[in-house]
Each structure stands twice: as structure tokens, then as C-alpha cells.
Short mmCIF file of C-alpha atoms and ligand atoms in Angstrom, two decimals:
data_model
loop_
_atom_site.label_atom_id
_atom_site.label_comp_id
_atom_site.label_asym_id
_atom_site.label_seq_id
_atom_site.Cartn_x
_atom_site.Cartn_y
_atom_site.Cartn_z
CA MET A 1 0.00 0.00 0.00
CA ALA A 2 1.28 3.42 -0.93
CA GLU A 3 2.11 5.72 1.94
CA ALA A 4 -0.32 8.57 2.32
CA ALA A 5 1.33 11.93 1.81
CA GLN A 6 0.01 14.68 4.02
CA THR A 7 0.19 18.23 2.79
CA THR A 8 0.15 21.22 5.07
CA ARG A 9 -0.09 24.84 4.06
CA ILE A 10 1.91 27.09 6.36
CA PRO A 11 0.87 30.73 6.21
CA LEU A 12 3.67 33.24 6.63
CA VAL A 13 3.93 36.97 6.28
CA GLU A 14 7.47 37.90 5.55
CA ARG A 15 9.17 40.32 3.23
CA VAL A 16 11.17 38.49 0.60
CA LEU A 17 14.12 40.84 1.05
CA GLU A 18 13.99 40.64 4.84
CA ALA A 19 17.60 39.43 5.15
CA ASN A 20 18.81 42.43 3.14
CA ASP A 21 16.57 44.77 5.10
CA GLU A 22 18.11 43.61 8.38
CA VAL A 23 21.64 44.39 7.20
CA ALA A 24 20.39 47.73 5.85
CA ALA A 25 18.93 48.57 9.25
CA ALA A 26 22.30 47.89 10.87
CA ASN A 27 24.04 50.08 8.27
CA ARG A 28 21.52 52.83 8.93
CA ALA A 29 22.04 52.68 12.69
CA GLU A 30 25.82 52.83 12.27
CA LEU A 31 25.70 55.76 9.82
CA GLN A 32 23.28 57.65 12.05
CA ARG A 33 25.41 57.05 15.11
CA ARG A 34 28.32 58.62 13.27
CA GLY A 35 26.22 61.52 12.00
CA ILE A 36 26.79 60.59 8.36
CA PHE A 37 24.11 61.69 5.88
CA SER A 38 24.01 59.08 3.13
CA ILE A 39 22.60 59.05 -0.36
CA ASP A 40 21.70 56.15 -2.61
CA LEU A 41 22.01 57.59 -6.13
CA ILE A 42 19.91 55.63 -8.59
CA GLY A 43 19.76 56.29 -12.32
CA ALA A 44 20.03 54.69 -15.74
CA PRO A 45 23.44 53.92 -17.27
CA GLY A 46 24.80 57.12 -18.82
CA SER A 47 22.39 59.42 -16.95
CA GLY A 48 25.42 61.13 -15.40
CA LYS A 49 25.68 59.65 -11.90
CA THR A 50 29.47 59.68 -11.90
CA ALA A 51 29.64 63.07 -13.60
CA LEU A 52 27.26 64.53 -11.03
CA LEU A 53 29.30 63.11 -8.17
CA GLU A 54 32.52 64.50 -9.68
CA ALA A 55 30.98 67.96 -9.87
CA THR A 56 29.53 67.59 -6.38
CA LEU A 57 32.82 66.50 -4.80
CA ARG A 58 34.53 69.46 -6.45
CA ALA A 59 31.93 71.84 -5.06
CA LEU A 60 32.22 70.39 -1.55
CA GLU A 61 36.01 70.34 -1.49
CA GLY A 62 37.51 71.68 1.73
CA ARG A 63 34.10 72.14 3.34
CA ARG A 64 32.56 68.68 3.76
CA HIS A 65 34.16 65.28 4.33
CA PRO A 66 32.58 62.89 1.85
CA ALA A 67 33.15 59.23 1.12
CA VAL A 68 31.93 57.48 -2.02
CA LEU A 69 30.94 53.91 -2.81
CA VAL A 70 30.59 53.09 -6.49
CA GLY A 71 28.77 50.02 -7.71
CA ASP A 72 29.83 48.96 -11.15
CA LEU A 73 29.51 45.76 -13.11
CA ALA A 74 33.12 45.17 -13.95
CA THR A 75 35.31 48.17 -14.55
CA ARG A 76 37.11 50.48 -12.13
CA ARG A 77 36.69 53.49 -14.38
CA ASP A 78 34.08 55.35 -12.30
CA GLY A 79 36.02 54.81 -9.09
CA ASP A 80 39.17 56.21 -10.70
CA ARG A 81 37.28 59.27 -11.96
CA LEU A 82 35.95 59.98 -8.47
CA ALA A 83 39.24 59.30 -6.70
CA ARG A 84 40.61 62.47 -8.28
CA TRP A 85 38.25 64.47 -6.05
CA CYS A 86 37.95 62.37 -2.93
CA ASP A 87 40.41 60.20 -1.00
CA LYS A 88 37.74 57.84 0.30
CA VAL A 89 36.37 56.02 -2.74
CA ILE A 90 35.53 52.34 -2.71
CA GLN A 91 34.63 50.55 -5.91
CA ILE A 92 32.21 47.67 -5.48
CA SER A 93 32.39 45.31 -8.42
CA THR A 94 29.03 43.64 -8.66
CA GLY A 95 29.96 41.24 -11.46
CA GLN A 96 26.62 40.24 -12.93
CA GLY A 97 24.62 41.83 -10.14
CA CYS A 98 22.34 44.55 -11.38
CA HIS A 99 22.04 46.41 -8.05
CA LEU A 100 23.90 46.92 -4.78
CA GLU A 101 22.90 45.00 -1.67
CA ALA A 102 23.18 46.10 1.93
CA SER A 103 25.90 43.56 2.72
CA GLN A 104 28.12 45.02 -0.02
CA VAL A 105 27.71 48.47 1.51
CA ARG A 106 28.48 47.10 4.98
CA ASP A 107 31.68 45.42 3.70
CA ALA A 108 32.76 48.54 1.80
CA LEU A 109 32.18 50.79 4.80
CA ALA A 110 34.43 48.50 6.85
CA GLN A 111 37.29 49.48 4.52
CA ILE A 112 36.92 53.23 5.15
CA GLU A 113 38.17 55.28 8.06
CA LEU A 114 34.79 56.82 8.89
CA GLY A 115 35.92 59.05 11.74
CA GLN A 116 35.99 62.30 9.74
CA VAL A 117 33.29 61.43 7.22
CA ASP A 118 30.04 63.43 7.34
CA LEU A 119 28.54 62.58 3.94
CA LEU A 120 28.31 59.31 2.05
CA PHE A 121 27.43 58.98 -1.64
CA ILE A 122 26.54 55.57 -3.02
CA GLU A 123 26.45 55.36 -6.82
CA ASN A 124 24.21 52.39 -7.46
CA VAL A 125 24.49 50.17 -10.53
CA GLY A 126 22.92 51.83 -13.58
CA ASN A 127 19.39 50.51 -13.47
CA LEU A 128 16.06 52.15 -12.64
CA ILE A 129 14.22 49.13 -11.30
CA CYS A 130 15.73 46.67 -8.87
CA PRO A 131 18.10 48.99 -6.92
CA VAL A 132 14.94 50.62 -5.60
CA GLY A 133 13.82 47.46 -3.78
CA PHE A 134 17.15 46.83 -2.05
CA ASP A 135 17.47 49.08 0.98
CA LEU A 136 21.11 49.91 1.68
CA GLY A 137 20.62 51.83 4.91
CA GLN A 138 20.80 55.24 3.22
CA SER A 139 19.29 58.42 4.64
CA ALA A 140 17.84 59.39 1.27
CA LYS A 141 17.21 57.91 -2.15
CA VAL A 142 17.94 60.25 -5.03
CA GLY A 143 16.50 59.40 -8.45
CA LEU A 144 18.60 60.76 -11.30
CA PHE A 145 16.97 61.17 -14.68
CA SER A 146 18.49 62.93 -17.67
CA LEU A 147 17.19 64.79 -20.67
CA THR A 148 18.70 62.36 -23.17
CA GLU A 149 16.59 59.48 -21.84
CA GLY A 150 13.34 61.14 -22.87
CA ASP A 151 10.50 62.70 -20.89
CA ASP A 152 8.59 59.44 -20.35
CA LYS A 153 11.13 57.79 -18.04
CA ALA A 154 9.46 58.89 -14.81
CA ALA A 155 6.16 57.39 -15.95
CA LYS A 156 7.92 54.17 -16.93
CA HIS A 157 9.71 53.79 -13.60
CA PRO A 158 7.06 54.50 -10.99
CA TYR A 159 8.79 52.54 -8.22
CA LEU A 160 11.84 54.82 -8.26
CA VAL A 161 9.71 57.95 -8.53
CA GLU A 162 7.52 56.87 -5.64
CA ALA A 163 10.47 55.95 -3.41
CA ALA A 164 12.67 58.97 -4.17
CA ASP A 165 13.35 61.68 -1.58
CA LEU A 166 14.71 63.91 -4.34
CA ILE A 167 14.55 63.81 -8.13
CA LEU A 168 17.42 65.28 -10.12
CA LEU A 169 16.95 66.04 -13.81
CA ASN A 170 20.44 66.10 -15.29
CA LYS A 171 21.86 67.36 -18.62
CA ILE A 172 19.60 70.39 -18.47
CA ASP A 173 22.20 72.15 -20.65
CA LEU A 174 20.91 70.07 -23.57
CA MET A 175 17.37 71.49 -23.31
CA PRO A 176 17.74 73.75 -26.40
CA HIS A 177 18.71 70.73 -28.51
CA LEU A 178 16.08 68.23 -27.45
CA SER A 179 12.31 68.04 -27.54
CA PHE A 180 12.01 67.17 -23.86
CA ASP A 181 8.64 68.09 -22.38
CA ARG A 182 9.66 69.31 -18.93
CA ARG A 183 6.05 69.85 -17.83
CA SER A 184 4.94 66.38 -18.80
CA PHE A 185 7.94 64.90 -16.95
CA GLU A 186 7.03 66.84 -13.84
CA ALA A 187 3.34 65.96 -14.15
CA ASP A 188 4.23 62.24 -14.24
CA VAL A 189 6.44 62.63 -11.17
CA ARG A 190 3.70 64.50 -9.31
CA LEU A 191 1.17 61.73 -9.89
CA LEU A 192 3.30 59.32 -7.90
CA ASN A 193 5.11 61.58 -5.50
CA PRO A 194 3.27 64.87 -5.07
CA ARG A 195 5.81 66.56 -2.78
CA VAL A 196 9.24 65.33 -3.93
CA PRO A 197 11.58 68.19 -4.87
CA ILE A 198 12.70 68.16 -8.52
CA LEU A 199 15.97 69.92 -9.24
CA ASP A 200 17.23 70.65 -12.76
CA VAL A 201 21.00 70.29 -12.95
CA SER A 202 23.87 70.01 -15.36
CA ALA A 203 26.89 68.09 -14.16
CA THR A 204 28.77 69.50 -17.16
CA THR A 205 28.06 73.23 -16.92
CA GLY A 206 27.33 73.35 -13.18
CA GLU A 207 23.91 74.85 -13.75
CA GLY A 208 21.55 74.13 -10.86
CA LEU A 209 24.22 72.56 -8.67
CA ASP A 210 23.79 75.26 -6.02
CA ALA A 211 20.31 74.01 -5.21
CA TRP A 212 21.54 70.42 -5.02
CA ILE A 213 24.41 71.39 -2.72
CA ALA A 214 21.99 73.39 -0.56
CA TRP A 215 19.77 70.30 -0.34
CA LEU A 216 22.79 68.27 0.82
CA ASP A 217 23.76 70.89 3.39
CA ARG A 218 20.29 71.32 4.79
CA MET B 1 25.32 39.35 -19.85
CA LEU B 2 23.39 41.14 -17.14
CA ARG B 3 21.10 38.93 -15.12
CA VAL B 4 17.44 39.79 -15.10
CA HIS B 5 16.63 41.44 -11.83
CA GLU B 6 14.10 38.72 -11.05
CA PHE B 7 17.10 36.44 -10.52
CA SER B 8 18.31 38.08 -7.32
CA ILE B 9 14.77 38.15 -5.96
CA ALA B 10 14.51 34.43 -6.67
CA GLU B 11 17.84 33.86 -4.92
CA ALA B 12 16.72 35.72 -1.82
CA LEU B 13 13.42 33.86 -1.84
CA ALA B 14 15.10 30.45 -2.20
CA ALA B 15 17.32 31.13 0.82
CA GLN B 16 14.29 32.26 2.79
CA VAL B 17 12.23 29.19 1.87
CA GLN B 18 15.10 26.87 2.81
CA ARG B 19 15.25 28.52 6.24
CA HIS B 20 11.57 27.73 6.79
CA ALA B 21 11.49 24.28 5.23
CA PRO B 22 11.13 21.55 7.88
CA ALA B 23 13.80 18.84 7.90
CA ALA B 24 11.24 16.11 7.30
CA GLY B 25 9.04 16.85 4.32
CA ARG B 26 9.22 18.44 0.93
CA VAL B 27 8.22 21.94 -0.07
CA THR B 28 5.76 21.58 -2.95
CA GLU B 29 4.45 25.13 -3.28
CA VAL B 30 5.64 28.61 -2.48
CA ASP B 31 3.15 31.48 -2.55
CA ILE B 32 4.31 35.07 -2.93
CA THR B 33 2.53 38.36 -3.55
CA VAL B 34 4.16 40.89 -5.83
CA GLY B 35 2.96 44.46 -6.24
CA ALA B 36 2.89 45.92 -9.74
CA LEU B 37 5.15 48.77 -8.62
CA ARG B 38 8.05 46.30 -8.26
CA GLY B 39 8.27 45.87 -12.03
CA LEU B 40 8.80 42.12 -11.70
CA GLU B 41 7.78 39.78 -14.52
CA PRO B 42 6.04 36.68 -13.10
CA GLU B 43 7.35 34.51 -15.92
CA ALA B 44 10.93 35.68 -15.44
CA LEU B 45 10.52 35.11 -11.70
CA ARG B 46 9.36 31.53 -12.26
CA MET B 47 12.22 30.79 -14.67
CA SER B 48 14.75 32.28 -12.25
CA TRP B 49 13.16 30.29 -9.44
CA GLU B 50 13.65 27.03 -11.36
CA ALA B 51 17.26 27.96 -12.08
CA VAL B 52 18.21 28.90 -8.51
CA THR B 53 16.44 25.97 -6.83
CA HIS B 54 17.80 23.38 -9.26
CA GLY B 55 19.80 20.76 -7.36
CA THR B 56 18.75 22.11 -3.94
CA PRO B 57 16.41 20.47 -1.39
CA ILE B 58 13.55 22.67 -2.58
CA ALA B 59 13.93 21.82 -6.27
CA GLY B 60 10.60 21.14 -7.91
CA ALA B 61 8.60 23.43 -5.65
CA THR B 62 6.05 25.42 -7.63
CA LEU B 63 6.24 29.18 -7.33
CA ASN B 64 2.80 30.79 -7.24
CA VAL B 65 2.98 34.50 -8.00
CA ASP B 66 0.00 36.60 -6.98
CA LEU B 67 0.51 39.81 -8.92
CA ARG B 68 -1.25 42.68 -7.17
CA PRO B 69 -2.35 45.72 -9.14
CA TRP B 70 -1.88 49.25 -7.96
CA THR B 71 -4.47 50.31 -5.46
CA ILE B 72 -5.51 53.83 -6.29
CA THR B 73 -6.93 56.16 -3.68
CA CYS B 74 -8.60 59.43 -4.57
CA SER B 75 -8.11 62.13 -1.96
CA THR B 76 -11.01 64.17 -3.32
CA CYS B 77 -13.82 61.62 -2.99
CA GLY B 78 -12.14 58.92 -0.89
CA ARG B 79 -12.76 56.15 -3.42
CA THR B 80 -10.24 53.26 -3.50
CA TRP B 81 -9.98 50.80 -6.39
CA PRO B 82 -7.50 48.42 -8.07
CA SER B 83 -5.98 49.59 -11.33
CA PRO B 84 -3.62 47.98 -13.82
CA VAL B 85 -1.92 51.34 -14.41
CA PRO B 86 -0.81 54.03 -11.95
CA PHE B 87 -1.95 57.02 -13.99
CA VAL B 88 -5.72 57.22 -14.05
CA ALA B 89 -8.26 59.92 -13.41
CA CYS B 90 -10.98 59.31 -10.85
CA GLU B 91 -14.59 59.20 -11.99
CA CYS B 92 -15.27 62.11 -9.62
CA GLY B 93 -13.12 64.28 -11.89
CA ASP B 94 -9.94 64.40 -9.80
CA PRO B 95 -7.20 64.03 -12.45
CA SER B 96 -4.49 62.65 -10.19
CA PRO B 97 -5.39 60.14 -7.51
CA VAL B 98 -2.31 58.34 -6.13
CA PRO B 99 -1.34 54.66 -5.82
CA THR B 100 -1.53 53.62 -2.17
CA ALA B 101 -0.54 49.95 -2.53
CA GLY B 102 1.18 47.80 -5.09
CA ASP B 103 4.71 47.66 -3.69
CA GLU B 104 4.37 44.32 -1.89
CA LEU B 105 7.02 41.62 -2.18
CA ASP B 106 6.03 39.07 0.42
CA LEU B 107 6.34 35.37 1.08
CA VAL B 108 2.83 34.43 2.21
CA ALA B 109 2.70 30.62 2.40
CA LEU B 110 4.55 27.35 1.98
CA THR B 111 2.93 24.01 1.23
CA ILE B 112 4.77 21.07 2.75
CA GLU B 113 4.25 17.43 1.87
CA GLU B 114 5.09 14.97 4.61
CA GLU B 115 5.15 11.19 4.37
CA SER B 116 3.00 9.82 7.18
N1 GDP C 1 25.70 67.43 -21.84
C1 GDP C 1 25.83 66.79 -20.68
N2 GDP C 1 26.42 65.60 -20.64
C2 GDP C 1 26.54 64.98 -19.44
C3 GDP C 1 26.06 65.56 -18.25
N3 GDP C 1 26.30 64.70 -17.22
C4 GDP C 1 26.92 63.64 -17.76
N4 GDP C 1 27.08 63.79 -19.10
C5 GDP C 1 27.70 62.84 -20.03
O1 GDP C 1 26.95 61.63 -20.03
C6 GDP C 1 27.82 60.52 -20.17
C7 GDP C 1 27.60 59.53 -19.05
O2 GDP C 1 28.00 60.09 -17.81
P1 GDP C 1 28.38 59.21 -16.56
O3 GDP C 1 28.67 60.14 -15.45
O4 GDP C 1 29.45 58.24 -16.91
O5 GDP C 1 27.00 58.42 -16.34
P2 GDP C 1 26.66 57.23 -15.32
O6 GDP C 1 26.69 55.96 -16.13
O7 GDP C 1 25.27 57.50 -14.86
O8 GDP C 1 27.65 57.23 -14.21
C8 GDP C 1 29.22 61.06 -20.20
O9 GDP C 1 29.63 61.16 -21.53
C9 GDP C 1 29.08 62.43 -19.57
O10 GDP C 1 30.04 63.35 -20.05
C10 GDP C 1 25.42 66.85 -18.34
O11 GDP C 1 24.97 67.45 -17.35
N5 GDP C 1 25.34 67.42 -19.57
MG1 MG C 2 28.86 55.76 -13.39
ZN1 ZN C 3 19.23 43.91 -9.54
ZN1 ZN C 4 -12.40 60.78 -6.75
#
């Protein structure tokens, strides 16, 4: 006689990324304890994340004490670019990983002398979707869009728009050359996140950076 | 090649299911709810799930994905309703009600088969 198999359904209520969230909470506690304001910078490849950080580090030179973590698939190029402006840059090679995870941030932070640091920038892997779901322990998520991507990108990436504490619209210097509908972009953002500040910037010309720096200093 | 982002979700889920799986018995079904805001493709999730569980004690478990639509709430009239898209006008005339749910990513149940 065949053995009777008994099936049991076990109800659970658990976040799938709970393990990551726990590490993120520990990162957050540690950064807060040290008084470090931290930013998870999320944007598409080529939107200007590294360029924006270069311009930002230059503007903060001598006044703030930043550290930078850069997630990149394989190369060290972004880390090298940023190391010209900041002596605390850690490159996190994610290999095939399309986002940073909290444990990678924890391990990178362990390599930095954090005593003097008061500001932490984390350049996430270029991707507008899954980095949003992986909490790193940051104080604020910044969504970086750029004019060259088109004005429909906010509508197409509602998760980032909804989760962002600040939206930056980069490459604003290209406005005269592109048919980017600034009002429609903003209207799409507003539908999902009615109060998020939107700052127009150009990492290349420096236009609008004052407002971004003021937001960081606030 | 870049992995689909469903892959890392499947990896996290597989580790989580293995933590819950009892020593005696086999996990036959895994139920998750996924909000539309997460941008996850159920089919890509299931394929990633098969790939990451292959050769592990939970291989063969079926992944049931309950895809939840955005829940839209209108602040003008107070109406709440499910919507496949986030950008919709309310029938009361308010042009921009906001999504109030749809960002879930939860493990909600395991089905275990035990020989008795
Ligand atoms: N015109 C213009 N080009 C920019 C601006 N910011 C970045 N770029 C260019 O966009 C390209 C991608 O920039 P990068 O910082 O590497 O983007 P990332 O992949 O998001 O880190 C580079 O060629 C930059 O010179 C900007 O504000 N204006
Ligand atoms: Mg970069
Ligand atoms: Zn990813
Ligand atoms: Zn209404």
C-alpha cells in the first residue's frame, strides 16, 4: 500500500528581502550614530551619476568630508574618476549583479576610516528598477533622470519615482537641442510623488548645482 | 550578460524558503505576492526560481505568484480601487489620484508534503 502523503499549508507573512533589510537597518544605525548623511544615487546607465558626483565633490572640497561607494559591473573606471576628487572612494564590483545589496555596503564601509566622514554617496548600478527594492541603509534615495533618456522615463519607472526623496533632472544644458517636455515629466512625477523636490541640474556646466548642494547641506 | 533582476529576488526567496522548510518533508508550493510597482515579470521570476532551486532540497517546488495591481486612492472623494496602471483619473473628476498599494514583495505561504 502506498504511503499517504500529508500536505500542510503554512501561512507566513514575511518580506522576501527581509535578510537584506536587516543588514540595511544595521548600516543605517551605524551611519546615524556617526552623523553621516548618506545618499543612494539611482539612475540609468549614462544618466550622469558619476559626472554629477565628480561635480559635487569638487563643489564640496575643503568644506565637507565625503566618502563614495561606487557600484559597477566590472570596470574600475568610475572609481578612478571619483578618486581624483575624494580620497575615500571604494569601488564595489558587482559582477553580474544589477544592483547593490546592503551587505556590499556594509563590507565597503568596513574598509573606510569613517571618523571624519560626514557625507556618504553611493552610486548604485545603472538601473532604474531593482536597486529601488534593495534598501542599503541610506538616509535618502535620489533618483537621477536625464534629458537624453526622454521625458517618459518617470512614468515608466514608478517605483523609483515613488520611493525617491529627491529627483534630479540632469543634462539640463541640452534642453535647447532636445524636444524634452519638462512639464509632462514633472506631471508624471507629481502623480506618484506629489511633494518630492525636482531639481534641474547640469553636471557638465554646473547649472543648478547650487540648489543640489543646498539640499545636501540642509 | 546582465542577469534579469528577477534572478536576485529568486535567490533571496530560495534562501528564505530553505530557512523555513522543515527537515522532514518536501516543499511543494511557495506562494508570494508581488505588487505591480516592483516591475517584476512573473514569468521571469518563475524561470529564475527554477534555475536557482535546481539541485537544492527545494527543487521542484512550484512558485505561485499573486501579482497585485496598484491600489488607487482618490483624496477628493475617498474612493479606492484596483488599477492595472498608476496614472488614471478618478470618476469624480480628480485628475491625479495616487497609488496607495502595489509595492508588496512578500512570502505568504509554503505548502509542505510529509510522508505519514
Ligand atoms: N551634456 C551633458 N552631458 C553629461 C552631463 N552629465 C553627464 N554627461 C555625459 O553623459 C555621459 C555619461 O555620464 P556618466 O557620469 O558616466 O554616467 P553614469 O553611467 O550615470 O555614471 C558622459 O559622456 C558624460 O560626459 C550633463 O549634465 N550634460
Ligand atoms: Mg557611473
Ligand atoms: Zn538587480
Ligand atoms: Zn475621486
